[in-house]
PDB file of C-alpha atoms in Angstrom:
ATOM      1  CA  UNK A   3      74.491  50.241 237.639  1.00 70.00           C
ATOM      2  CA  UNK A   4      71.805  49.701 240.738  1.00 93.00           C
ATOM      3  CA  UNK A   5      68.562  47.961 240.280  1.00 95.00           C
ATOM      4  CA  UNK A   6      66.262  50.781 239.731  1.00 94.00           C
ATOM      5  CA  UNK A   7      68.622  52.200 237.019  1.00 95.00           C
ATOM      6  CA  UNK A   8      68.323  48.647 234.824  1.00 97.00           C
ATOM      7  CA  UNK A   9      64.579  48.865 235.665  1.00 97.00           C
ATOM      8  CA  UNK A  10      64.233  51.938 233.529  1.00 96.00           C
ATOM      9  CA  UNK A  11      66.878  51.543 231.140  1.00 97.00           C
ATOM     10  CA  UNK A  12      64.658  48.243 230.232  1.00 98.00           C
ATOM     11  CA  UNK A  13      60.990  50.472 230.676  1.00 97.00           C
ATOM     12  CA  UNK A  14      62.478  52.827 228.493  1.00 98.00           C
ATOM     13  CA  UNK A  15      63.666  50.013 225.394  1.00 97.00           C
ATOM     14  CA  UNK A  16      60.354  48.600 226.352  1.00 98.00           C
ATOM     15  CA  UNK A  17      58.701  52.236 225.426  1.00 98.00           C
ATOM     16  CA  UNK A  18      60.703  52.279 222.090  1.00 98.00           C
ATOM     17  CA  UNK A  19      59.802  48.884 221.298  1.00 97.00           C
ATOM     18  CA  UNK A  20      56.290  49.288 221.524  1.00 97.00           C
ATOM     19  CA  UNK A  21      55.969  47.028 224.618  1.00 97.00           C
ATOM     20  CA  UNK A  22      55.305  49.335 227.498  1.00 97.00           C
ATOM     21  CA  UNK A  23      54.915  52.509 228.889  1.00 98.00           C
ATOM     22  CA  UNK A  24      56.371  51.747 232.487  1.00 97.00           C
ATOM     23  CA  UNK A  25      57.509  54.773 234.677  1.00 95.00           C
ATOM     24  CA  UNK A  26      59.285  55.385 237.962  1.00 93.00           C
ATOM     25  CA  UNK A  27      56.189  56.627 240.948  1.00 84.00           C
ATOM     26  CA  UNK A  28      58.711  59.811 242.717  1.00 72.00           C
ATOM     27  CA  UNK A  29      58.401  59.505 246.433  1.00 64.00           C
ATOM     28  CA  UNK A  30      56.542  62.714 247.483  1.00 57.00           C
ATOM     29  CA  UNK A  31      59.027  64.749 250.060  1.00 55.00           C
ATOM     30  CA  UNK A  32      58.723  67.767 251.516  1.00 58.00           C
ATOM     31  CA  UNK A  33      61.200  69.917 251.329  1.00 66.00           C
ATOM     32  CA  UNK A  34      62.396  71.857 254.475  1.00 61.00           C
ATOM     33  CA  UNK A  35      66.199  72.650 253.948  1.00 68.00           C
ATOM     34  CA  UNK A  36      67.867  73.004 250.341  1.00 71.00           C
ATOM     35  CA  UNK A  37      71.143  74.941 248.595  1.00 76.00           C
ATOM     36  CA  UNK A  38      69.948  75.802 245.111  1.00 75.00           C
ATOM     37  CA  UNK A  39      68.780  72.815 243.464  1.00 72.00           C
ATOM     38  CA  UNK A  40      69.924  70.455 246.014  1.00 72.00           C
ATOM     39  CA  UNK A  41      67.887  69.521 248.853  1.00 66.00           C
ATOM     40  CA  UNK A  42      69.519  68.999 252.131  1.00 68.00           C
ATOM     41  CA  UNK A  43      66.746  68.270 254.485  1.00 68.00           C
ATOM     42  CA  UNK A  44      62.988  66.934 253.884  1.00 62.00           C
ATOM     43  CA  UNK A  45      60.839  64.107 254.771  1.00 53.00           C
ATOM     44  CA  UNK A  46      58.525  62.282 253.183  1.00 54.00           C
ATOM     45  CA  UNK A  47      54.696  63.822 252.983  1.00 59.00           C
ATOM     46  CA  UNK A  48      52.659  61.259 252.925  1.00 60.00           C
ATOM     47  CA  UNK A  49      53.652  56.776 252.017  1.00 66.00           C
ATOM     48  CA  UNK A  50      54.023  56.230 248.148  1.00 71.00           C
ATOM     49  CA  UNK A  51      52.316  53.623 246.697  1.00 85.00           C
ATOM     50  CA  UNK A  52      54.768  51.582 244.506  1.00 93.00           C
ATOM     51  CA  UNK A  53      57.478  52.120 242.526  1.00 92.00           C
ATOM     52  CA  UNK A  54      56.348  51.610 239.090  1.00 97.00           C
ATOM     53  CA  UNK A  55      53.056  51.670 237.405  1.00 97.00           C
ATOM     54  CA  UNK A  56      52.253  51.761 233.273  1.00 97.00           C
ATOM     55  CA  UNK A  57      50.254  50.483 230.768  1.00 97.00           C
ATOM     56  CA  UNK A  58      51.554  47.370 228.819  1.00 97.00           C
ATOM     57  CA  UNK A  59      50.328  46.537 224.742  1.00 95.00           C
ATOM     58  CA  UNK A  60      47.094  44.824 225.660  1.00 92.00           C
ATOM     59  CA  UNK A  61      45.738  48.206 227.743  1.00 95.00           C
ATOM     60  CA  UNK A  62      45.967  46.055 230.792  1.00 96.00           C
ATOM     61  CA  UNK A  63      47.540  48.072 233.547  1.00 97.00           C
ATOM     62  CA  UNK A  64      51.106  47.514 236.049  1.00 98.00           C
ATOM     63  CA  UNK A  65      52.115  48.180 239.158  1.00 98.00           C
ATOM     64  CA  UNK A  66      55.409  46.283 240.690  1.00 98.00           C
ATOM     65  CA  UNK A  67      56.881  47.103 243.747  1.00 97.00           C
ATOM     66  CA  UNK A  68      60.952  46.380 242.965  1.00 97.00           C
ATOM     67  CA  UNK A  69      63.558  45.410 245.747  1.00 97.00           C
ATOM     68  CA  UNK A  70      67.154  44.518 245.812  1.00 96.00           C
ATOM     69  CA  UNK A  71      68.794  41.690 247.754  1.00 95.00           C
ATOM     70  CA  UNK A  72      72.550  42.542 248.452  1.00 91.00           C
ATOM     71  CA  UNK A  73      74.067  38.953 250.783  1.00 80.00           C
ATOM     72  CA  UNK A  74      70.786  37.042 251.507  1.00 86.00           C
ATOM     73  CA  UNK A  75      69.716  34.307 250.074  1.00 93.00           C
ATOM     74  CA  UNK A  76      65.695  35.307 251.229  1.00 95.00           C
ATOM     75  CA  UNK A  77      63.594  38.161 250.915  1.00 96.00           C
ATOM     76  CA  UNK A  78      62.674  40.197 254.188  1.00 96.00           C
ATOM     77  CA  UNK A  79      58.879  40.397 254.100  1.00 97.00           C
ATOM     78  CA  UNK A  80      59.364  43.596 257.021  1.00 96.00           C
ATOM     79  CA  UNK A  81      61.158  45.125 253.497  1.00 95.00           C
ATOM     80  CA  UNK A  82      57.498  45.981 252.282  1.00 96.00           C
ATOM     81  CA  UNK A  83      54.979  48.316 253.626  1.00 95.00           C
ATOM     82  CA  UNK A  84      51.060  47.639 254.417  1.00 95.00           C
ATOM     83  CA  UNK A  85      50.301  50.646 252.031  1.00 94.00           C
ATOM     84  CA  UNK A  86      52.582  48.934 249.084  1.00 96.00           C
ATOM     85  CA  UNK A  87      50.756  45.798 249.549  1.00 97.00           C
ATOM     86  CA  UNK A  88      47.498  47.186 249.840  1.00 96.00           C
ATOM     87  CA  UNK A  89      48.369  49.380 246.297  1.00 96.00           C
ATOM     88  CA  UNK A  90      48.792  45.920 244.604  1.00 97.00           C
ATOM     89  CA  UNK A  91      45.740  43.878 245.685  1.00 97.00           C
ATOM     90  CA  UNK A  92      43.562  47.112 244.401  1.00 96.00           C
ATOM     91  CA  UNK A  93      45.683  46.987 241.070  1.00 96.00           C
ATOM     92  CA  UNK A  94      45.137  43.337 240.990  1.00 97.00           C
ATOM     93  CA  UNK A  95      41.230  43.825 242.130  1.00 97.00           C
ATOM     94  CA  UNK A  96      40.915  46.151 239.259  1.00 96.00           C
ATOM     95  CA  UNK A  97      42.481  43.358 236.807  1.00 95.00           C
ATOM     96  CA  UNK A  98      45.604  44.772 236.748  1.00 96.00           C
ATOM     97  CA  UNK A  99      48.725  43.136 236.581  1.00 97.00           C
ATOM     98  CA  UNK A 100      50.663  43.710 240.055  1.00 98.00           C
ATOM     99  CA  UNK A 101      53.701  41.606 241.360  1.00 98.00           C
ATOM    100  CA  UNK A 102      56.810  42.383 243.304  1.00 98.00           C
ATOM    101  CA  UNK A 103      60.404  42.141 241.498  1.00 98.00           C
ATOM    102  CA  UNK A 104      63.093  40.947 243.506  1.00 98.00           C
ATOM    103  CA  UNK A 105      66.685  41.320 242.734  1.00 97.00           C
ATOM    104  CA  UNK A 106      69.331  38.375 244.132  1.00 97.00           C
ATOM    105  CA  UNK A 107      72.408  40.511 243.709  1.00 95.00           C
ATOM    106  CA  UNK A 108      74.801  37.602 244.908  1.00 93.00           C
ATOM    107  CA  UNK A 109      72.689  34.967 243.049  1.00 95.00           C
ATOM    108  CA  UNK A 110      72.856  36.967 239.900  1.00 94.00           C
ATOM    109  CA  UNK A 111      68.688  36.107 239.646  1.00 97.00           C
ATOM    110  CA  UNK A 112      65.977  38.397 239.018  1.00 98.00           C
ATOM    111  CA  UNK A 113      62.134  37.049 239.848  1.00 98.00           C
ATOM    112  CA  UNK A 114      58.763  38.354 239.593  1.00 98.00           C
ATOM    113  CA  UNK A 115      56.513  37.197 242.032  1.00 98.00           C
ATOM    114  CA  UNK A 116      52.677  37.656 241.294  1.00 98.00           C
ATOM    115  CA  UNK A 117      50.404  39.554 243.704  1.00 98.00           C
ATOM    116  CA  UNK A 118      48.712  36.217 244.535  1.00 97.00           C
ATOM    117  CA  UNK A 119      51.709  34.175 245.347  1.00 97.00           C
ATOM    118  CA  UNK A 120      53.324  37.114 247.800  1.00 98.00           C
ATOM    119  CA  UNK A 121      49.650  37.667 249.157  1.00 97.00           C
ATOM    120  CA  UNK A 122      50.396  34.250 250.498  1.00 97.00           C
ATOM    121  CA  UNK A 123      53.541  34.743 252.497  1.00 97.00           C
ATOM    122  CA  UNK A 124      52.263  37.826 252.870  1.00 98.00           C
ATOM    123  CA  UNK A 125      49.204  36.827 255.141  1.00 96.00           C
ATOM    124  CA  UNK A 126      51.659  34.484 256.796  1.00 96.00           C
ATOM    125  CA  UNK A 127      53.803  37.323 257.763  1.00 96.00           C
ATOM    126  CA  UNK A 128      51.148  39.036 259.229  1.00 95.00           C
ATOM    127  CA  UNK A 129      50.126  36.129 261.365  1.00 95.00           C
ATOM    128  CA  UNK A 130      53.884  35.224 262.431  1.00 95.00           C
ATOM    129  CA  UNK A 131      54.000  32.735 260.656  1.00 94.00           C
ATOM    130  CA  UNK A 132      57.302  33.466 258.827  1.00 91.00           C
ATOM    131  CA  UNK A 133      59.150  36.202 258.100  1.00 95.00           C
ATOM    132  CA  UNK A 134      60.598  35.759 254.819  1.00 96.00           C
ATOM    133  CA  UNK A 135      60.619  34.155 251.645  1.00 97.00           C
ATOM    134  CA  UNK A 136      63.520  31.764 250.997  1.00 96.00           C
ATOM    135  CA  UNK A 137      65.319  32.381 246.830  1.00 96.00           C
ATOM    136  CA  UNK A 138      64.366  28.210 246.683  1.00 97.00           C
ATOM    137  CA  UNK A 139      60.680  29.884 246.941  1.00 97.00           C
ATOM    138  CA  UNK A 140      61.144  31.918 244.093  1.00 98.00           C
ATOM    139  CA  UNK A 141      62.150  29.119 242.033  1.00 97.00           C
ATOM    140  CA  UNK A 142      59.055  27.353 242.489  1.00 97.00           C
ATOM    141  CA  UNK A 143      56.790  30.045 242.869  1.00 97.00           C
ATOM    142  CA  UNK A 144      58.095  33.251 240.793  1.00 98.00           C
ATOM    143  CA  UNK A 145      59.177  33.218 237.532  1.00 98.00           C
ATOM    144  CA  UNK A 146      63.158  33.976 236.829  1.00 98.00           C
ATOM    145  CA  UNK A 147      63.213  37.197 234.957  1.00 98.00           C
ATOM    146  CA  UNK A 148      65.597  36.528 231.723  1.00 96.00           C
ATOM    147  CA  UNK A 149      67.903  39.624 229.954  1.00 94.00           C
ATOM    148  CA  UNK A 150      65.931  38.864 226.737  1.00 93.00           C
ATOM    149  CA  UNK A 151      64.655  41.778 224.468  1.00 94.00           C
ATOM    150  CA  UNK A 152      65.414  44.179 227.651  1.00 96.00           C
ATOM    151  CA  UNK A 153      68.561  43.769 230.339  1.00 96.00           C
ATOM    152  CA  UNK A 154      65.553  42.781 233.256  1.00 97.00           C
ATOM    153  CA  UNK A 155      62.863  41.471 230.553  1.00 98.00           C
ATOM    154  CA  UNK A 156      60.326  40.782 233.396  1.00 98.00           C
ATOM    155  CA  UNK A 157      57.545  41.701 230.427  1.00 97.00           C
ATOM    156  CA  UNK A 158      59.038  37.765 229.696  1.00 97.00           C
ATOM    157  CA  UNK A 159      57.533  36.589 232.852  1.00 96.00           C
ATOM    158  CA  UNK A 160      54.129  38.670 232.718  1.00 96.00           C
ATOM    159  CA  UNK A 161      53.322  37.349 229.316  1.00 94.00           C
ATOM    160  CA  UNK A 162      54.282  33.787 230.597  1.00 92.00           C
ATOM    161  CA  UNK A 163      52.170  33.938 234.000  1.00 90.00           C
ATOM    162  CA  UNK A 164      49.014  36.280 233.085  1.00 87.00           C
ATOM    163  CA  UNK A 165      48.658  34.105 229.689  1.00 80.00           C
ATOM    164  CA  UNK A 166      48.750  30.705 231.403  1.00 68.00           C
ATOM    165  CA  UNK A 167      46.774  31.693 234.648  1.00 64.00           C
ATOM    166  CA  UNK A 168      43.870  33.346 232.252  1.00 62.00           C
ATOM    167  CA  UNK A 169      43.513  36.674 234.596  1.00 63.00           C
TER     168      UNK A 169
END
């Protein structure tokens, strides 16, 4: 099962527990070629924003932009868009809770990374100043995201970070 499919097998226990109600954002693409029901050519209209947004218990609201790491032991920073970024510093503006998720397929890790921290390496990205963050980043400045009540429970690390930092 790929990344996106765990994320919303978990957003949809996290719906039945009472948790969260987390969805998937669909790309908009415009259709120029299809068979039926199945589209064979298209582009996309206009960028997305991110790929999930919700609403958690508390009101507070979501947005995470989730990515999957296949061999490397970093995280391409070229792997996010301006627009993506710029979605979760409003979110985060607006007191919402944005971060990035970032699957470490050949680790076998999972870590959320708050807005703030990837605003960081972020900025330094933009400046040349490195083009990636390294999975020995994550573990000091992400949380691991356990298979707890869900099979990618990164609700775990929200409560964790958003209660300790106060925001």
């Amino acid at each position: 099962m790929g990344f996106e499919a765990i994320i919303t097998f978990s957003n949809e226990r996290y719906d039945k527990l009472g948790l969260a109600v987390v969805n998937k954002r669909p790309t908009p693409v415009k259709v120029t070629k299809a068979a039926g029901a199945k589209v064979l050519e298209g582009f996309y209209e206009e960028p997305s924003t991110v790929d999930y947004d919700g609403i958690v218990k508390s009101g507070r609201g979501i947005v995470f932009e989730a990515k999957s790491i296949a061999s490397l032991d970093r995280f391409q920073l070229k792997n996010l868009k301006d627009h993506q970024v710029e979605y979760l510093l409003k979110a985060h503006k607006m007191n919402g809770i944005s971060f990035l998720l970032v699957e470490f397929r050949k680790q076998h890790k999972t870590y959320l990374l708050p807005y703030t921290v990837l605003r960081f390496f972020w900025d330094a990205y933009k400046r040349k100043l490195g083009s990636s963050i390294h999975i020995s980043d994550f573990d000091v400045h992400a949380y691991e995201v356990p298979s707890k009540r869900v099979p990618v429970d990164y609700l775990w690390a929200v409560e964790r970070h958003w209660k300790a930092s106060g925001s």
